[in-house]
Amino acid sequence: MTVRVLLVEDDAGVAGALAESLHARGHPVTSVGRGADALHRHRDADLVLLDLGLPDLDGLDVLRKIRAVSPVPVIVLTARGDERSVVRGLRLGADDYLTKPVRLAELLARMDAVVRRAVARTTPAGDVVRLEDVEIDLGARRVLVAGHDVGLTTKEFEILAVLAARPGTAVSRQQLMDEVWGDAYLAVSRSLDVHLTGLRAKLDRPGLLTTIRGFGYRLGRD
């Protein structure tokens, strides 16, 4: 699959080497070094690779502004690996978060997984799952709690959708990670925990999404 990549990286050497590698594997790359340029050009891309250390805007602010107007997949690719930045990036809607240096093979695999899931999201599901006063519209990708839209992020909704497709049934952590991310890497496991915390807070229905210790999760009460 050919992926049009917008590479947001202010280090010309890093950007040039990465763009050359991606080009060699058939992916057209547009490189920009400023956050403002990313905000203007993300609509022409299938995927955004976003550094956080930009000269004009913090990369997390760029991510927040992109996510407010576009569902384009975004992979954060940065040297900033502290837990606070990782958690903020995931909560702001990053589809993945990789810390430099990253092996090209892993980056390509993550790009493929993220883009495949973005394509799958465009396929209408059409089902509505209702649990108490929570309504999960899988086709419209909307969740109402007591009649109010709770505004889930893309990953929060995808996690909830996997569980809602099997209400009352235990779903393992590995299955959940495989269906939402396409793998069960340790980094994905941490990401799952972050998104589950956000999802539970937005639903605000204690006991509706339960943890099955040592196995996984279940949506629905006993």
mmCIF file with all atom_site columns, N, CA and C in Angstrom, residues 100-154:
data_model
loop_
_atom_site.group_PDB
_atom_site.id
_atom_site.type_symbol
_atom_site.label_atom_id
_atom_site.label_alt_id
_atom_site.label_comp_id
_atom_site.label_asym_id
_atom_site.label_entity_id
_atom_site.label_seq_id
_atom_site.pdbx_PDB_ins_code
_atom_site.Cartn_x
_atom_site.Cartn_y
_atom_site.Cartn_z
_atom_site.occupancy
_atom_site.B_iso_or_equiv
_atom_site.pdbx_formal_charge
_atom_site.auth_seq_id
_atom_site.auth_comp_id
_atom_site.auth_asym_id
_atom_site.auth_atom_id
_atom_site.pdbx_PDB_model_num
ATOM 1   N N  . LYS A 1 100 ? 12.737  8.044  19.291 1.00 0.00 ? 100 LYS A N  1
ATOM 2   C CA . LYS A 1 100 ? 13.978  7.920  18.515 1.00 0.00 ? 100 LYS A CA 1
ATOM 3   C C  . LYS A 1 100 ? 15.101  7.380  19.397 1.00 0.00 ? 100 LYS A C  1
ATOM 4   N N  . PRO A 1 101 ? 16.057  6.679  18.808 1.00 0.00 ? 101 PRO A N  1
ATOM 5   C CA . PRO A 1 101 ? 16.064  6.205  17.413 1.00 0.00 ? 101 PRO A CA 1
ATOM 6   C C  . PRO A 1 101 ? 15.145  5.008  17.257 1.00 0.00 ? 101 PRO A C  1
ATOM 7   N N  . VAL A 1 102 ? 14.510  4.889  16.100 1.00 0.00 ? 102 VAL A N  1
ATOM 8   C CA . VAL A 1 102 ? 13.604  3.774  15.843 1.00 0.00 ? 102 VAL A CA 1
ATOM 9   C C  . VAL A 1 102 ? 14.097  3.018  14.613 1.00 0.00 ? 102 VAL A C  1
ATOM 10  N N  . ARG A 1 103 ? 13.998  1.720  14.641 1.00 0.00 ? 103 ARG A N  1
ATOM 11  C CA . ARG A 1 103 ? 14.397  0.907  13.493 1.00 0.00 ? 103 ARG A CA 1
ATOM 12  C C  . ARG A 1 103 ? 13.394  1.106  12.368 1.00 0.00 ? 103 ARG A C  1
ATOM 13  N N  . LEU A 1 104 ? 13.903  1.186  11.149 1.00 0.00 ? 104 LEU A N  1
ATOM 14  C CA . LEU A 1 104 ? 13.035  1.440  10.005 1.00 0.00 ? 104 LEU A CA 1
ATOM 15  C C  . LEU A 1 104 ? 11.980  0.348  9.853  1.00 0.00 ? 104 LEU A C  1
ATOM 16  N N  . ALA A 1 105 ? 12.359  -0.906 10.072 1.00 0.00 ? 105 ALA A N  1
ATOM 17  C CA . ALA A 1 105 ? 11.399  -2.007 9.912  1.00 0.00 ? 105 ALA A CA 1
ATOM 18  C C  . ALA A 1 105 ? 10.226  -1.846 10.877 1.00 0.00 ? 105 ALA A C  1
ATOM 19  N N  . GLU A 1 106 ? 10.525  -1.425 12.120 1.00 0.00 ? 106 GLU A N  1
ATOM 20  C CA . GLU A 1 106 ? 9.439   -1.230 13.085 1.00 0.00 ? 106 GLU A CA 1
ATOM 21  C C  . GLU A 1 106 ? 8.561   -0.057 12.673 1.00 0.00 ? 106 GLU A C  1
ATOM 22  N N  . LEU A 1 107 ? 9.185   1.034  12.230 1.00 0.00 ? 107 LEU A N  1
ATOM 23  C CA . LEU A 1 107 ? 8.407   2.191  11.800 1.00 0.00 ? 107 LEU A CA 1
ATOM 24  C C  . LEU A 1 107 ? 7.472   1.817  10.655 1.00 0.00 ? 107 LEU A C  1
ATOM 25  N N  . LEU A 1 108 ? 7.980   1.088  9.668  1.00 0.00 ? 108 LEU A N  1
ATOM 26  C CA . LEU A 1 108 ? 7.150   0.685  8.533  1.00 0.00 ? 108 LEU A CA 1
ATOM 27  C C  . LEU A 1 108 ? 5.991   -0.198 8.985  1.00 0.00 ? 108 LEU A C  1
ATOM 28  N N  . ALA A 1 109 ? 6.258   -1.096 9.926  1.00 0.00 ? 109 ALA A N  1
ATOM 29  C CA . ALA A 1 109 ? 5.194   -1.966 10.434 1.00 0.00 ? 109 ALA A CA 1
ATOM 30  C C  . ALA A 1 109 ? 4.131   -1.158 11.164 1.00 0.00 ? 109 ALA A C  1
ATOM 31  N N  . ARG A 1 110 ? 4.562   -0.189 11.973 1.00 0.00 ? 110 ARG A N  1
ATOM 32  C CA . ARG A 1 110 ? 3.599   0.652  12.690 1.00 0.00 ? 110 ARG A CA 1
ATOM 33  C C  . ARG A 1 110 ? 2.793   1.510  11.720 1.00 0.00 ? 110 ARG A C  1
ATOM 34  N N  . MET A 1 111 ? 3.460   2.047  10.696 1.00 0.00 ? 111 MET A N  1
ATOM 35  C CA . MET A 1 111 ? 2.760   2.838  9.684  1.00 0.00 ? 111 MET A CA 1
ATOM 36  C C  . MET A 1 111 ? 1.676   2.007  9.008  1.00 0.00 ? 111 MET A C  1
ATOM 37  N N  . ASP A 1 112 ? 2.035   0.780  8.637  1.00 0.00 ? 112 ASP A N  1
ATOM 38  C CA . ASP A 1 112 ? 1.081   -0.096 7.963  1.00 0.00 ? 112 ASP A CA 1
ATOM 39  C C  . ASP A 1 112 ? -0.118  -0.390 8.854  1.00 0.00 ? 112 ASP A C  1
ATOM 40  N N  . ALA A 1 113 ? 0.137   -0.686 10.131 1.00 0.00 ? 113 ALA A N  1
ATOM 41  C CA . ALA A 1 113 ? -0.959  -1.001 11.046 1.00 0.00 ? 113 ALA A CA 1
ATOM 42  C C  . ALA A 1 113 ? -1.882  0.194  11.244 1.00 0.00 ? 113 ALA A C  1
ATOM 43  N N  . VAL A 1 114 ? -1.305  1.371  11.417 1.00 0.00 ? 114 VAL A N  1
ATOM 44  C CA . VAL A 1 114 ? -2.098  2.578  11.642 1.00 0.00 ? 114 VAL A CA 1
ATOM 45  C C  . VAL A 1 114 ? -2.959  2.907  10.426 1.00 0.00 ? 114 VAL A C  1
ATOM 46  N N  . VAL A 1 115 ? -2.386  2.811  9.239  1.00 0.00 ? 115 VAL A N  1
ATOM 47  C CA . VAL A 1 115 ? -3.134  3.140  8.025  1.00 0.00 ? 115 VAL A CA 1
ATOM 48  C C  . VAL A 1 115 ? -4.232  2.110  7.771  1.00 0.00 ? 115 VAL A C  1
ATOM 49  N N  . ARG A 1 116 ? -3.948  0.831  7.998  1.00 0.00 ? 116 ARG A N  1
ATOM 50  C CA . ARG A 1 116 ? -4.974  -0.195 7.806  1.00 0.00 ? 116 ARG A CA 1
ATOM 51  C C  . ARG A 1 116 ? -6.171  0.051  8.724  1.00 0.00 ? 116 ARG A C  1
ATOM 52  N N  . ARG A 1 117 ? -5.905  0.480  9.944  1.00 0.00 ? 117 ARG A N  1
ATOM 53  C CA . ARG A 1 117 ? -7.008  0.739  10.860 1.00 0.00 ? 117 ARG A CA 1
ATOM 54  C C  . ARG A 1 117 ? -7.775  2.003  10.477 1.00 0.00 ? 117 ARG A C  1
ATOM 55  N N  . ALA A 1 118 ? -7.074  2.962  9.923  1.00 0.00 ? 118 ALA A N  1
ATOM 56  C CA . ALA A 1 118 ? -7.759  4.165  9.450  1.00 0.00 ? 118 ALA A CA 1
ATOM 57  C C  . ALA A 1 118 ? -8.705  3.840  8.303  1.00 0.00 ? 118 ALA A C  1
ATOM 58  N N  . VAL A 1 119 ? -8.272  2.951  7.411  1.00 0.00 ? 119 VAL A N  1
ATOM 59  C CA . VAL A 1 119 ? -9.143  2.528  6.305  1.00 0.00 ? 119 VAL A CA 1
ATOM 60  C C  . VAL A 1 119 ? -10.339 1.755  6.840  1.00 0.00 ? 119 VAL A C  1
ATOM 61  N N  . ALA A 1 120 ? -10.100 0.887  7.814  1.00 0.00 ? 120 ALA A N  1
ATOM 62  C CA . ALA A 1 120 ? -11.195 0.094  8.386  1.00 0.00 ? 120 ALA A CA 1
ATOM 63  C C  . ALA A 1 120 ? -12.246 0.974  9.050  1.00 0.00 ? 120 ALA A C  1
ATOM 64  N N  . ARG A 1 121 ? -11.810 2.107  9.597  1.00 0.00 ? 121 ARG A N  1
ATOM 65  C CA . ARG A 1 121 ? -12.757 3.000  10.278 1.00 0.00 ? 121 ARG A CA 1
ATOM 66  C C  . ARG A 1 121 ? -13.771 3.601  9.309  1.00 0.00 ? 121 ARG A C  1
ATOM 67  N N  . THR A 1 122 ? -13.453 3.638  8.028  1.00 0.00 ? 122 THR A N  1
ATOM 68  C CA . THR A 1 122 ? -14.370 4.220  7.048  1.00 0.00 ? 122 THR A CA 1
ATOM 69  C C  . THR A 1 122 ? -15.465 3.246  6.643  1.00 0.00 ? 122 THR A C  1
ATOM 70  N N  . THR A 1 123 ? -15.354 1.978  7.071  1.00 0.00 ? 123 THR A N  1
ATOM 71  C CA . THR A 1 123 ? -16.361 0.985  6.739  1.00 0.00 ? 123 THR A CA 1
ATOM 72  C C  . THR A 1 123 ? -17.514 1.071  7.732  1.00 0.00 ? 123 THR A C  1
ATOM 73  N N  . PRO A 1 124 ? -18.731 1.371  7.273  1.00 0.00 ? 124 PRO A N  1
ATOM 74  C CA . PRO A 1 124 ? -19.840 1.535  8.207  1.00 0.00 ? 124 PRO A CA 1
ATOM 75  C C  . PRO A 1 124 ? -20.195 0.232  8.902  1.00 0.00 ? 124 PRO A C  1
ATOM 76  N N  . ALA A 1 125 ? -20.489 0.318  10.181 1.00 0.00 ? 125 ALA A N  1
ATOM 77  C CA . ALA A 1 125 ? -20.889 -0.858 10.945 1.00 0.00 ? 125 ALA A CA 1
ATOM 78  C C  . ALA A 1 125 ? -22.408 -0.930 11.096 1.00 0.00 ? 125 ALA A C  1
ATOM 79  N N  . GLY A 1 126 ? -23.022 0.194  11.403 1.00 0.00 ? 126 GLY A N  1
ATOM 80  C CA . GLY A 1 126 ? -24.474 0.264  11.405 1.00 0.00 ? 126 GLY A CA 1
ATOM 81  C C  . GLY A 1 126 ? -25.149 -0.186 12.677 1.00 0.00 ? 126 GLY A C  1
ATOM 82  N N  . ASP A 1 127 ? -24.454 -0.830 13.597 1.00 0.00 ? 127 ASP A N  1
ATOM 83  C CA . ASP A 1 127 ? -25.080 -1.342 14.802 1.00 0.00 ? 127 ASP A CA 1
ATOM 84  C C  . ASP A 1 127 ? -25.044 -0.320 15.923 1.00 0.00 ? 127 ASP A C  1
ATOM 85  N N  . VAL A 1 128 ? -26.060 -0.401 16.791 1.00 0.00 ? 128 VAL A N  1
ATOM 86  C CA . VAL A 1 128 ? -26.108 0.429  17.991 1.00 0.00 ? 128 VAL A CA 1
ATOM 87  C C  . VAL A 1 128 ? -26.210 -0.508 19.188 1.00 0.00 ? 128 VAL A C  1
ATOM 88  N N  . VAL A 1 129 ? -25.295 -0.352 20.138 1.00 0.00 ? 129 VAL A N  1
ATOM 89  C CA . VAL A 1 129 ? -25.294 -1.160 21.351 1.00 0.00 ? 129 VAL A CA 1
ATOM 90  C C  . VAL A 1 129 ? -25.730 -0.267 22.508 1.00 0.00 ? 129 VAL A C  1
ATOM 91  N N  . ARG A 1 130 ? -26.701 -0.722 23.292 1.00 0.00 ? 130 ARG A N  1
ATOM 92  C CA . ARG A 1 130 ? -27.201 0.051  24.438 1.00 0.00 ? 130 ARG A CA 1
ATOM 93  C C  . ARG A 1 130 ? -26.973 -0.734 25.716 1.00 0.00 ? 130 ARG A C  1
ATOM 94  N N  . LEU A 1 131 ? -26.331 -0.104 26.673 1.00 0.00 ? 131 LEU A N  1
ATOM 95  C CA . LEU A 1 131 ? -26.099 -0.678 27.991 1.00 0.00 ? 131 LEU A CA 1
ATOM 96  C C  . LEU A 1 131 ? -26.479 0.377  29.019 1.00 0.00 ? 131 LEU A C  1
ATOM 97  N N  . GLU A 1 132 ? -27.579 0.118  29.731 1.00 0.00 ? 132 GLU A N  1
ATOM 98  C CA . GLU A 1 132 ? -28.110 1.107  30.673 1.00 0.00 ? 132 GLU A CA 1
ATOM 99  C C  . GLU A 1 132 ? -28.360 2.419  29.925 1.00 0.00 ? 132 GLU A C  1
ATOM 100 N N  . ASP A 1 133 ? -27.773 3.530  30.370 1.00 0.00 ? 133 ASP A N  1
ATOM 101 C CA . ASP A 1 133 ? -28.005 4.803  29.668 1.00 0.00 ? 133 ASP A CA 1
ATOM 102 C C  . ASP A 1 133 ? -26.854 5.161  28.728 1.00 0.00 ? 133 ASP A C  1
ATOM 103 N N  . VAL A 1 134 ? -26.046 4.149  28.379 1.00 0.00 ? 134 VAL A N  1
ATOM 104 C CA . VAL A 1 134 ? -24.944 4.345  27.438 1.00 0.00 ? 134 VAL A CA 1
ATOM 105 C C  . VAL A 1 134 ? -25.359 3.791  26.076 1.00 0.00 ? 134 VAL A C  1
ATOM 106 N N  . GLU A 1 135 ? -25.260 4.627  25.042 1.00 0.00 ? 135 GLU A N  1
ATOM 107 C CA . GLU A 1 135 ? -25.597 4.222  23.670 1.00 0.00 ? 135 GLU A CA 1
ATOM 108 C C  . GLU A 1 135 ? -24.353 4.331  22.799 1.00 0.00 ? 135 GLU A C  1
ATOM 109 N N  . ILE A 1 136 ? -23.955 3.211  22.210 1.00 0.00 ? 136 ILE A N  1
ATOM 110 C CA . ILE A 1 136 ? -22.740 3.152  21.393 1.00 0.00 ? 136 ILE A CA 1
ATOM 111 C C  . ILE A 1 136 ? -23.154 2.931  19.948 1.00 0.00 ? 136 ILE A C  1
ATOM 112 N N  . ASP A 1 137 ? -23.040 3.958  19.136 1.00 0.00 ? 137 ASP A N  1
ATOM 113 C CA . ASP A 1 137 ? -23.405 3.886  17.723 1.00 0.00 ? 137 ASP A CA 1
ATOM 114 C C  . ASP A 1 137 ? -22.140 3.553  16.933 1.00 0.00 ? 137 ASP A C  1
ATOM 115 N N  . LEU A 1 138 ? -22.003 2.296  16.537 1.00 0.00 ? 138 LEU A N  1
ATOM 116 C CA . LEU A 1 138 ? -20.785 1.843  15.880 1.00 0.00 ? 138 LEU A CA 1
ATOM 117 C C  . LEU A 1 138 ? -20.641 2.417  14.475 1.00 0.00 ? 138 LEU A C  1
ATOM 118 N N  . GLY A 1 139 ? -21.757 2.679  13.806 1.00 0.00 ? 139 GLY A N  1
ATOM 119 C CA . GLY A 1 139 ? -21.695 3.247  12.468 1.00 0.00 ? 139 GLY A CA 1
ATOM 120 C C  . GLY A 1 139 ? -21.317 4.708  12.472 1.00 0.00 ? 139 GLY A C  1
ATOM 121 N N  . ALA A 1 140 ? -21.948 5.479  13.360 1.00 0.00 ? 140 ALA A N  1
ATOM 122 C CA . ALA A 1 140 ? -21.674 6.915  13.450 1.00 0.00 ? 140 ALA A CA 1
ATOM 123 C C  . ALA A 1 140 ? -20.444 7.214  14.298 1.00 0.00 ? 140 ALA A C  1
ATOM 124 N N  . ARG A 1 141 ? -19.899 6.179  14.961 1.00 0.00 ? 141 ARG A N  1
ATOM 125 C CA . ARG A 1 141 ? -18.738 6.338  15.836 1.00 0.00 ? 141 ARG A CA 1
ATOM 126 C C  . ARG A 1 141 ? -19.020 7.403  16.893 1.00 0.00 ? 141 ARG A C  1
ATOM 127 N N  . ARG A 1 142 ? -20.168 7.244  17.551 1.00 0.00 ? 142 ARG A N  1
ATOM 128 C CA . ARG A 1 142 ? -20.589 8.216  18.560 1.00 0.00 ? 142 ARG A CA 1
ATOM 129 C C  . ARG A 1 142 ? -21.067 7.479  19.799 1.00 0.00 ? 142 ARG A C  1
ATOM 130 N N  . VAL A 1 143 ? -20.752 8.025  20.957 1.00 0.00 ? 143 VAL A N  1
ATOM 131 C CA . VAL A 1 143 ? -21.177 7.434  22.220 1.00 0.00 ? 143 VAL A CA 1
ATOM 132 C C  . VAL A 1 143 ? -21.936 8.483  23.023 1.00 0.00 ? 143 VAL A C  1
ATOM 133 N N  . LEU A 1 144 ? -23.156 8.120  23.408 1.00 0.00 ? 144 LEU A N  1
ATOM 134 C CA . LEU A 1 144 ? -23.985 8.997  24.237 1.00 0.00 ? 144 LEU A CA 1
ATOM 135 C C  . LEU A 1 144 ? -24.112 8.383  25.626 1.00 0.00 ? 144 LEU A C  1
ATOM 136 N N  . VAL A 1 145 ? -23.937 9.208  26.640 1.00 0.00 ? 145 VAL A N  1
ATOM 137 C CA . VAL A 1 145 ? -24.175 8.797  28.023 1.00 0.00 ? 145 VAL A CA 1
ATOM 138 C C  . VAL A 1 145 ? -25.249 9.721  28.577 1.00 0.00 ? 145 VAL A C  1
ATOM 139 N N  . ALA A 1 146 ? -26.370 9.125  28.959 1.00 0.00 ? 146 ALA A N  1
ATOM 140 C CA . ALA A 1 146 ? -27.527 9.906  29.417 1.00 0.00 ? 146 ALA A CA 1
ATOM 141 C C  . ALA A 1 146 ? -27.910 10.966 28.385 1.00 0.00 ? 146 ALA A C  1
ATOM 142 N N  . GLY A 1 147 ? -27.774 10.615 27.107 1.00 0.00 ? 147 GLY A N  1
ATOM 143 C CA . GLY A 1 147 ? -28.175 11.512 26.030 1.00 0.00 ? 147 GLY A CA 1
ATOM 144 C C  . GLY A 1 147 ? -27.142 12.522 25.604 1.00 0.00 ? 147 GLY A C  1
ATOM 145 N N  . HIS A 1 148 ? -25.976 12.529 26.238 1.00 0.00 ? 148 HIS A N  1
ATOM 146 C CA . HIS A 1 148 ? -24.947 13.517 25.922 1.00 0.00 ? 148 HIS A CA 1
ATOM 147 C C  . HIS A 1 148 ? -23.752 12.842 25.257 1.00 0.00 ? 148 HIS A C  1
ATOM 148 N N  . ASP A 1 149 ? -23.261 13.441 24.167 1.00 0.00 ? 149 ASP A N  1
ATOM 149 C CA . ASP A 1 149 ? -22.086 12.936 23.462 1.00 0.00 ? 149 ASP A CA 1
ATOM 150 C C  . ASP A 1 149 ? -20.852 13.149 24.337 1.00 0.00 ? 149 ASP A C  1
ATOM 151 N N  . VAL A 1 150 ? -20.124 12.051 24.630 1.00 0.00 ? 150 VAL A N  1
ATOM 152 C CA . VAL A 1 150 ? -18.984 12.163 25.548 1.00 0.00 ? 150 VAL A CA 1
ATOM 153 C C  . VAL A 1 150 ? -17.669 12.444 24.832 1.00 0.00 ? 150 VAL A C  1
ATOM 154 N N  . GLY A 1 151 ? -17.658 12.462 23.511 1.00 0.00 ? 151 GLY A N  1
ATOM 155 C CA . GLY A 1 151 ? -16.470 12.893 22.769 1.00 0.00 ? 151 GLY A CA 1
ATOM 156 C C  . GLY A 1 151 ? -15.245 12.038 22.977 1.00 0.00 ? 151 GLY A C  1
ATOM 157 N N  . LEU A 1 152 ? -15.334 10.757 22.640 1.00 0.00 ? 152 LEU A N  1
ATOM 158 C CA . LEU A 1 152 ? -14.188 9.869  22.782 1.00 0.00 ? 152 LEU A CA 1
ATOM 159 C C  . LEU A 1 152 ? -13.140 10.142 21.703 1.00 0.00 ? 152 LEU A C  1
ATOM 160 N N  . THR A 1 153 ? -11.884 9.873  22.037 1.00 0.00 ? 153 THR A N  1
ATOM 161 C CA . THR A 1 153 ? -10.839 9.919  21.016 1.00 0.00 ? 153 THR A CA 1
ATOM 162 C C  . THR A 1 153 ? -10.986 8.693  20.114 1.00 0.00 ? 153 THR A C  1
ATOM 163 N N  . THR A 1 154 ? -10.249 8.680  19.011 1.00 0.00 ? 154 THR A N  1
ATOM 164 C CA . THR A 1 154 ? -10.325 7.558  18.070 1.00 0.00 ? 154 THR A CA 1
ATOM 165 C C  . THR A 1 154 ? -10.007 6.239  18.754 1.00 0.00 ? 154 THR A C  1
#
